[in-house]
Structure formats: C-alpha cells, structure tokens
PDB file of C-alpha atoms and ligand atoms in Angstrom:
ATOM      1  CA  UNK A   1     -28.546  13.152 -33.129  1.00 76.00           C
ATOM      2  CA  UNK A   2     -27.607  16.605 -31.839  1.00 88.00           C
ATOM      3  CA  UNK A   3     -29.379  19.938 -31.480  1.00 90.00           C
ATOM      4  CA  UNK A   4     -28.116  22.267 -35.300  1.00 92.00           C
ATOM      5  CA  UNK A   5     -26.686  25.410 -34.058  1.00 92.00           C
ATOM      6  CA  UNK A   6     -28.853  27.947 -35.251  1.00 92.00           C
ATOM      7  CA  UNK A   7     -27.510  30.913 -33.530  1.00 91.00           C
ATOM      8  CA  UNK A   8     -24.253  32.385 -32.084  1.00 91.00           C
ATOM      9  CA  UNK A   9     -23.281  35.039 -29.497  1.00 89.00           C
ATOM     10  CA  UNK A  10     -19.996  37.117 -29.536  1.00 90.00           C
ATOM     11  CA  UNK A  11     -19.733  39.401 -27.314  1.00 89.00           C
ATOM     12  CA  UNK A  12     -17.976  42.369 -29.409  1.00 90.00           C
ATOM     13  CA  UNK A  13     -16.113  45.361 -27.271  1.00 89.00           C
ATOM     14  CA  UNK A  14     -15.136  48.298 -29.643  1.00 92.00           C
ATOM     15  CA  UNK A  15     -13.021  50.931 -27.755  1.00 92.00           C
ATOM     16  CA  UNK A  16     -12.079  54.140 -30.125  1.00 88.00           C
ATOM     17  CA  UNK A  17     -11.163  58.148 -29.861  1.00 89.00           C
ATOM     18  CA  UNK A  18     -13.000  60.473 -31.620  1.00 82.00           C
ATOM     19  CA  UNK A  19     -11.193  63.439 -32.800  1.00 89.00           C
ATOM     20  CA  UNK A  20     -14.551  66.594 -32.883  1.00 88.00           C
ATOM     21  CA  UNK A  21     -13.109  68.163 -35.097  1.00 91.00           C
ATOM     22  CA  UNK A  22     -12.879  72.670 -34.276  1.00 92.00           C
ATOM     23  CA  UNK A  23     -16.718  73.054 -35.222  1.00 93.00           C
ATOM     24  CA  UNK A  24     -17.625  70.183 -32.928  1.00 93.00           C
ATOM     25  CA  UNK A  25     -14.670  70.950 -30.536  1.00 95.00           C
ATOM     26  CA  UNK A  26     -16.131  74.676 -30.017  1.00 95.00           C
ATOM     27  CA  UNK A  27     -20.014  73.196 -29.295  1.00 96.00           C
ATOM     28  CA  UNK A  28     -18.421  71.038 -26.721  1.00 96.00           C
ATOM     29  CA  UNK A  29     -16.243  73.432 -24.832  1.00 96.00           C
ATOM     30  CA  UNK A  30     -19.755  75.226 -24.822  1.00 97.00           C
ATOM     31  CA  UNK A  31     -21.742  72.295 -23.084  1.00 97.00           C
ATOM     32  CA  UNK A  32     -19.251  72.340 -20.745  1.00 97.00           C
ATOM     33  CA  UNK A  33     -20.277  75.987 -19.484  1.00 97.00           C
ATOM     34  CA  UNK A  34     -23.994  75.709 -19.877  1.00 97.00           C
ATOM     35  CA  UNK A  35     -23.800  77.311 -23.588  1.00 97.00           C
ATOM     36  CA  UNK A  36     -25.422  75.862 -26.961  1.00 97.00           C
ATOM     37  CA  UNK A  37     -23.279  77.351 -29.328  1.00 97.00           C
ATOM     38  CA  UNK A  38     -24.070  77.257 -33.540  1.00 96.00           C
ATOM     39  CA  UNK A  39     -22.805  78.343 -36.410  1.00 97.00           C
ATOM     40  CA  UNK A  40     -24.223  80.797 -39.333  1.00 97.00           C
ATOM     41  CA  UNK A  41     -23.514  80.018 -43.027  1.00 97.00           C
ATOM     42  CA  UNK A  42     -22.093  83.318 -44.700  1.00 97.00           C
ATOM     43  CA  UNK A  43     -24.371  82.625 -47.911  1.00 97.00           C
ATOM     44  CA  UNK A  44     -27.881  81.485 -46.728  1.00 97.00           C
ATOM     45  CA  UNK A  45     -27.927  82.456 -42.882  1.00 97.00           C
ATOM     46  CA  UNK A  46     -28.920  79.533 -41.621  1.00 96.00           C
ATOM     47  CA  UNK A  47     -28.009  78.140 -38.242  1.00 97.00           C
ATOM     48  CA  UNK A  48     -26.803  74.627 -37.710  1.00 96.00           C
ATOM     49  CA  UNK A  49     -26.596  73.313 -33.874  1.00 94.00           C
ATOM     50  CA  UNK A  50     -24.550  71.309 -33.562  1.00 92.00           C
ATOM     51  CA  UNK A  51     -22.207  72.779 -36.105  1.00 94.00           C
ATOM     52  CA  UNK A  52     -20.038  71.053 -38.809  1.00 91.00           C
ATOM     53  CA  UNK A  53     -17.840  73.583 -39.943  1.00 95.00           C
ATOM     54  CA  UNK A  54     -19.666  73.893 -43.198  1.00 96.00           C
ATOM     55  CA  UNK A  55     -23.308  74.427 -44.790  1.00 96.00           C
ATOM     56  CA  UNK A  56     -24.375  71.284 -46.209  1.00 93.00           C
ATOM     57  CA  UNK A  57     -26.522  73.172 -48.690  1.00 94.00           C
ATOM     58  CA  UNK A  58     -23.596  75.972 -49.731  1.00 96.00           C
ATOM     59  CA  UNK A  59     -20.581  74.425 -49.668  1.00 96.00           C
ATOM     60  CA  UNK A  60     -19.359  76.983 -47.555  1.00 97.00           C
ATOM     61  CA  UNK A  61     -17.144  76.916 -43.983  1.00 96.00           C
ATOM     62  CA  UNK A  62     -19.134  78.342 -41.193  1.00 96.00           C
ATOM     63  CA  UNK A  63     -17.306  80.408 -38.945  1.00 92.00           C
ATOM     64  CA  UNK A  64     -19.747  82.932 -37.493  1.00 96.00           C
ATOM     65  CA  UNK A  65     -20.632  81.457 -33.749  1.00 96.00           C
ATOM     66  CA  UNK A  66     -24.235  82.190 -32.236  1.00 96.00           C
ATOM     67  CA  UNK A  67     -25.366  81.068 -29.016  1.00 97.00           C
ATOM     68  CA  UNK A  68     -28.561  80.033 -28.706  1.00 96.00           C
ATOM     69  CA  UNK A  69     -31.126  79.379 -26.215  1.00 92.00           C
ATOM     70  CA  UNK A  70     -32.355  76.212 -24.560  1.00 96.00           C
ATOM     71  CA  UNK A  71     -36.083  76.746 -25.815  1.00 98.00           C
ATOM     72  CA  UNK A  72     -37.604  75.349 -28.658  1.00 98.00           C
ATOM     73  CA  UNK A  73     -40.294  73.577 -30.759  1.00 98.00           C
ATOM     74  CA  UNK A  74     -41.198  70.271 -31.022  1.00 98.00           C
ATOM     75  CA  UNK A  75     -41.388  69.638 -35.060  1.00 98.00           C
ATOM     76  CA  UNK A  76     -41.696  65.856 -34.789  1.00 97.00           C
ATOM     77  CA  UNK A  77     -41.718  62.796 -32.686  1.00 97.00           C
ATOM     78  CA  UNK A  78     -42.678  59.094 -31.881  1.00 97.00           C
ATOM     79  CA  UNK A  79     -43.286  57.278 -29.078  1.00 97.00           C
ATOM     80  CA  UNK A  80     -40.249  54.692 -27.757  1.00 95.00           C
ATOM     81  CA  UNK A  81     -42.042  50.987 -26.541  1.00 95.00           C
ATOM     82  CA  UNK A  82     -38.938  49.018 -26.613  1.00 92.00           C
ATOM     83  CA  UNK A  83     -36.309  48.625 -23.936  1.00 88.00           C
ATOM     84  CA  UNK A  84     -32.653  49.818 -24.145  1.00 83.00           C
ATOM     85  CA  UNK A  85     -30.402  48.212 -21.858  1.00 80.00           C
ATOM     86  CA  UNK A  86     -28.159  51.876 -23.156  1.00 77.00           C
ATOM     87  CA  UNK A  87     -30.510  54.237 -21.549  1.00 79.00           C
ATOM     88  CA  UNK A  88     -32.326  54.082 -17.757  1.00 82.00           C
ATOM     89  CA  UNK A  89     -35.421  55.670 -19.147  1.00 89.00           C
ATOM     90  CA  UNK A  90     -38.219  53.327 -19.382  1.00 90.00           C
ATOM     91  CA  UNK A  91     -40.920  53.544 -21.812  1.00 94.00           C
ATOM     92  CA  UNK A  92     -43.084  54.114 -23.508  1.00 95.00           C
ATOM     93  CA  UNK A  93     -41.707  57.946 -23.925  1.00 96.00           C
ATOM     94  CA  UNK A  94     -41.125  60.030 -26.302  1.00 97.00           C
ATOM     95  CA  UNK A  95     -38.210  61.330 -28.434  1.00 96.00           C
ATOM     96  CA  UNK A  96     -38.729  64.466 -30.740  1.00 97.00           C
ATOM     97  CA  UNK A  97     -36.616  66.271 -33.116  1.00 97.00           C
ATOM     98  CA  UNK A  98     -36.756  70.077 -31.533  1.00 97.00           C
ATOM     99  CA  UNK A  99     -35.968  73.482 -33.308  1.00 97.00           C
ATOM    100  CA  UNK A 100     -34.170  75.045 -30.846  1.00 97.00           C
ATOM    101  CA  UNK A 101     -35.144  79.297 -31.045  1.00 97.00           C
ATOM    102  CA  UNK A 102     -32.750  80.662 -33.288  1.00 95.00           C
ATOM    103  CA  UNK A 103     -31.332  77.404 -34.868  1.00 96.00           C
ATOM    104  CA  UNK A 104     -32.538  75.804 -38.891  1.00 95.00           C
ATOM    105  CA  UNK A 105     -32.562  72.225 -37.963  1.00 93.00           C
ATOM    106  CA  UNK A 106     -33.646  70.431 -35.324  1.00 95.00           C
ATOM    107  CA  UNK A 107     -31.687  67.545 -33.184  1.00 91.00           C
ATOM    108  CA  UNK A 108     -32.896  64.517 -31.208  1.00 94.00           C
ATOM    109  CA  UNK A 109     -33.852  64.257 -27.760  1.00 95.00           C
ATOM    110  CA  UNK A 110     -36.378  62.918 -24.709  1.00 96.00           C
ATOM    111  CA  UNK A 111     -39.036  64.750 -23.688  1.00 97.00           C
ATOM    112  CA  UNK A 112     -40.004  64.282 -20.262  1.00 97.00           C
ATOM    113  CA  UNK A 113     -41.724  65.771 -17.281  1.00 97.00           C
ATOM    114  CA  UNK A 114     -44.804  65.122 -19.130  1.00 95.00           C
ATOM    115  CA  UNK A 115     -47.302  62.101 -20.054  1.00 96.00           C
ATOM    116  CA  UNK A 116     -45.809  60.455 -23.332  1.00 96.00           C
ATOM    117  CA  UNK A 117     -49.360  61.014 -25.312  1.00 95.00           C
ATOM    118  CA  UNK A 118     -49.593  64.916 -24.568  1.00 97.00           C
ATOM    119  CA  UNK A 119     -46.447  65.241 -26.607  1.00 98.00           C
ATOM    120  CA  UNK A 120     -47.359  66.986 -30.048  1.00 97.00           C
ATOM    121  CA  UNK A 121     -45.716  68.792 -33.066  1.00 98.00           C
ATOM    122  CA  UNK A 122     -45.947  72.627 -31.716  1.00 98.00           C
ATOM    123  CA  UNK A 123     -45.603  72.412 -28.110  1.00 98.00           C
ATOM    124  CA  UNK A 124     -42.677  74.142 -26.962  1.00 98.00           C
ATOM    125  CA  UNK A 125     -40.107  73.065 -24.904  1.00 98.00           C
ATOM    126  CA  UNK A 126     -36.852  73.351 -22.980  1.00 98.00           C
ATOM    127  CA  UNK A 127     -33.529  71.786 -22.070  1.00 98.00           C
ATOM    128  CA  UNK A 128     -32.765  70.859 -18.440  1.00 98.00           C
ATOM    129  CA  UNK A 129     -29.734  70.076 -17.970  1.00 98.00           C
ATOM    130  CA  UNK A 130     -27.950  67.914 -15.569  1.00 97.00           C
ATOM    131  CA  UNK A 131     -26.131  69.312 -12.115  1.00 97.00           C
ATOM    132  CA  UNK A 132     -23.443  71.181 -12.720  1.00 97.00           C
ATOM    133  CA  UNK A 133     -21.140  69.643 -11.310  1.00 97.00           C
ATOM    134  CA  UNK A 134     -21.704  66.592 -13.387  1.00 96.00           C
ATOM    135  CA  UNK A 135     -20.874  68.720 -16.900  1.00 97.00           C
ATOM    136  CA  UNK A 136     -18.285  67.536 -19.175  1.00 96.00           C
ATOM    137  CA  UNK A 137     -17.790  68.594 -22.719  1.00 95.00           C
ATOM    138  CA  UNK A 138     -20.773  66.520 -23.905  1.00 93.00           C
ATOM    139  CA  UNK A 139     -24.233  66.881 -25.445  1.00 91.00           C
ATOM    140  CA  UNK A 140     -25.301  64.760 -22.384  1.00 92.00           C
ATOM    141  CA  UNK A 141     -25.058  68.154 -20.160  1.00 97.00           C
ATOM    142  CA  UNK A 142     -28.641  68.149 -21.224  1.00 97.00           C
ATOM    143  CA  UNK A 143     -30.670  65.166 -19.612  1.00 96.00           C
ATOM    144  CA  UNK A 144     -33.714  65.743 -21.544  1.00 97.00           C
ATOM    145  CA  UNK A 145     -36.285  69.002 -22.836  1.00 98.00           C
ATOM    146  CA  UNK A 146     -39.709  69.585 -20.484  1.00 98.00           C
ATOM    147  CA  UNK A 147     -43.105  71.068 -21.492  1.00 98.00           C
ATOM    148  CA  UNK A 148     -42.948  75.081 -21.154  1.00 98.00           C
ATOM    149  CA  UNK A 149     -46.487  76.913 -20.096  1.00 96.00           C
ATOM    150  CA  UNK A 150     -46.297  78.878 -23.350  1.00 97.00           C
ATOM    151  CA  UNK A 151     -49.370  78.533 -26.328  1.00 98.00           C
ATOM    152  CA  UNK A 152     -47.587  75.790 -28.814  1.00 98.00           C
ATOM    153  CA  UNK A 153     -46.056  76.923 -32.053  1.00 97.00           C
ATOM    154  CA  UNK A 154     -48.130  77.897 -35.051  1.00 97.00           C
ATOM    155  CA  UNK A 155     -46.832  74.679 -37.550  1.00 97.00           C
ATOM    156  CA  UNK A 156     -46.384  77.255 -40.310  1.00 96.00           C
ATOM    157  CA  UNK A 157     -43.331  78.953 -38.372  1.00 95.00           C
ATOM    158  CA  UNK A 158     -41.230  75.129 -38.305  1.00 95.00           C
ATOM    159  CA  UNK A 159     -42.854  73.531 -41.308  1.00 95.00           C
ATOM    160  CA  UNK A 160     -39.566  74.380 -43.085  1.00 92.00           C
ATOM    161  CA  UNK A 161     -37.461  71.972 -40.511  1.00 91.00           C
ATOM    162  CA  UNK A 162     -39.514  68.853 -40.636  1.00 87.00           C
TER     163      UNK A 162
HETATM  164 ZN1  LIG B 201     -25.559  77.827 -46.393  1.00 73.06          ZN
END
C-alpha cells in the first residue's frame, strides 16, 4: 500500500508592473535624490509619508508637498524570531512603526545598530540610507533607522499615531 499524499509544492513565479500612481510617483523621484517627500491635507493638516494623493480621513486630494526629515520616533514595535529567506537580516531584531518629525503616521522599518531588547516606544531614531550610488526610485534607499543620542520622546507627543 502506498504513502497518501498529504502535501504538494508548486513553485508559483508572479512577475507584474506597478503603475505609483503621481502621489507615489513624486515620493519616489524623491528617494532617488536623498529626499522624503509628503503630502499635507488642505482640511485637517495632516502629513501622510508616503503620500496617496488623498486624506483618508477628508476625502480630500493632497497636493501640498513637504519634505521631511530622516528623524523620528519609535511609536511601536516587536521583535522578528523567524527567518525570511526575503531579507539577509537575521534575527531576532526589531521592526518599529516610526513617526518621522513632521509626518501624522508612522511607516514600517528595521531598527538596527543597536541590541534588539534596548529598542522601546520613545527612543528616537534615524534613517541611513544606502550608498549613493546604489539609489533608485525606491523606499529601499533607506537600509534601516539607528538609535540617535537624543533623550527619547515624551509618549504624550506620538500617542495620537499608535
Ligand atoms: Zn485630511
């Protein structure tokens, strides 16, 4: 009597382009020049990085660029104990969503350049980005965000962007 097949593997391959879109188009062009470009809704003021083109909250096309800068605040993490075979980093590490200065909602990123279990909601951060030479109009211009000797962030000034 044989074996029953309990499992299958089928290797799936899924090539596609992926139109950005102007919003998303402008934040790129940025990366590629070093620049972390947002957008300001007209009605409420508040910054989205990257931009959509639109407030989620108004309604409303955002138009208005602001650059901001590659410091921020670490509003929330976890720690990362399982393998990727899609990234070289090797855990455990850490991944936070940081408030850049300037923006209303935080994105997704590595920390590093620091022991996984110091990482904390407050401690403030910033991007380094890879060699220059290697930029292209990605979000992967910046490799990861690193610890920054500054005091960390009083939780009542991101408690809004958790
Ligand atoms: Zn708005």
């Amino acid at each position: 009597m044989s074996e029953p097949v309990t499992s299958i593997k089928t290797p799936i391959r899924l090539e596609y382009s992926y139109t950005a879109g102007r919003a998303s188009a402008r934040f790129l062009r940025g990366m590629s020049e070093g620049r972390i470009l947002g957008q300001r809704c007209p009605s409420c003021r508040k910054v989205y990085v990257p931009p959509r083109g639109s407030c989620p909250r108004c309604g409303v096309a955002t138009q208005e660029e602001v650059e901001i800068s590659g410091k921020g605040t670490v509003t929330t993490f976890c720690i990362v104990r399982i393998p990727s075979e899609n990234l070289s980093v090797k855990p455990p590490y850490a991944a936070a969503h940081i408030l850049l200065d300037g923006a209303d909602i935080p994105f997704f990123a590595l920390i590093q350049e620091c022991p996984f279990d110091q990482v904390r909601m407050g401690m403030r951060v910033e991007a380094v980005w890879a060699p220059r030479e290697e930029w292209t109009t990605s979000f992967g211009n910046i490799r990861y965000f690193r610890p920054l000797a500054e005091p960390d962030a009083p939780f009542d000034s991101f408690k809004e962007h958790l």
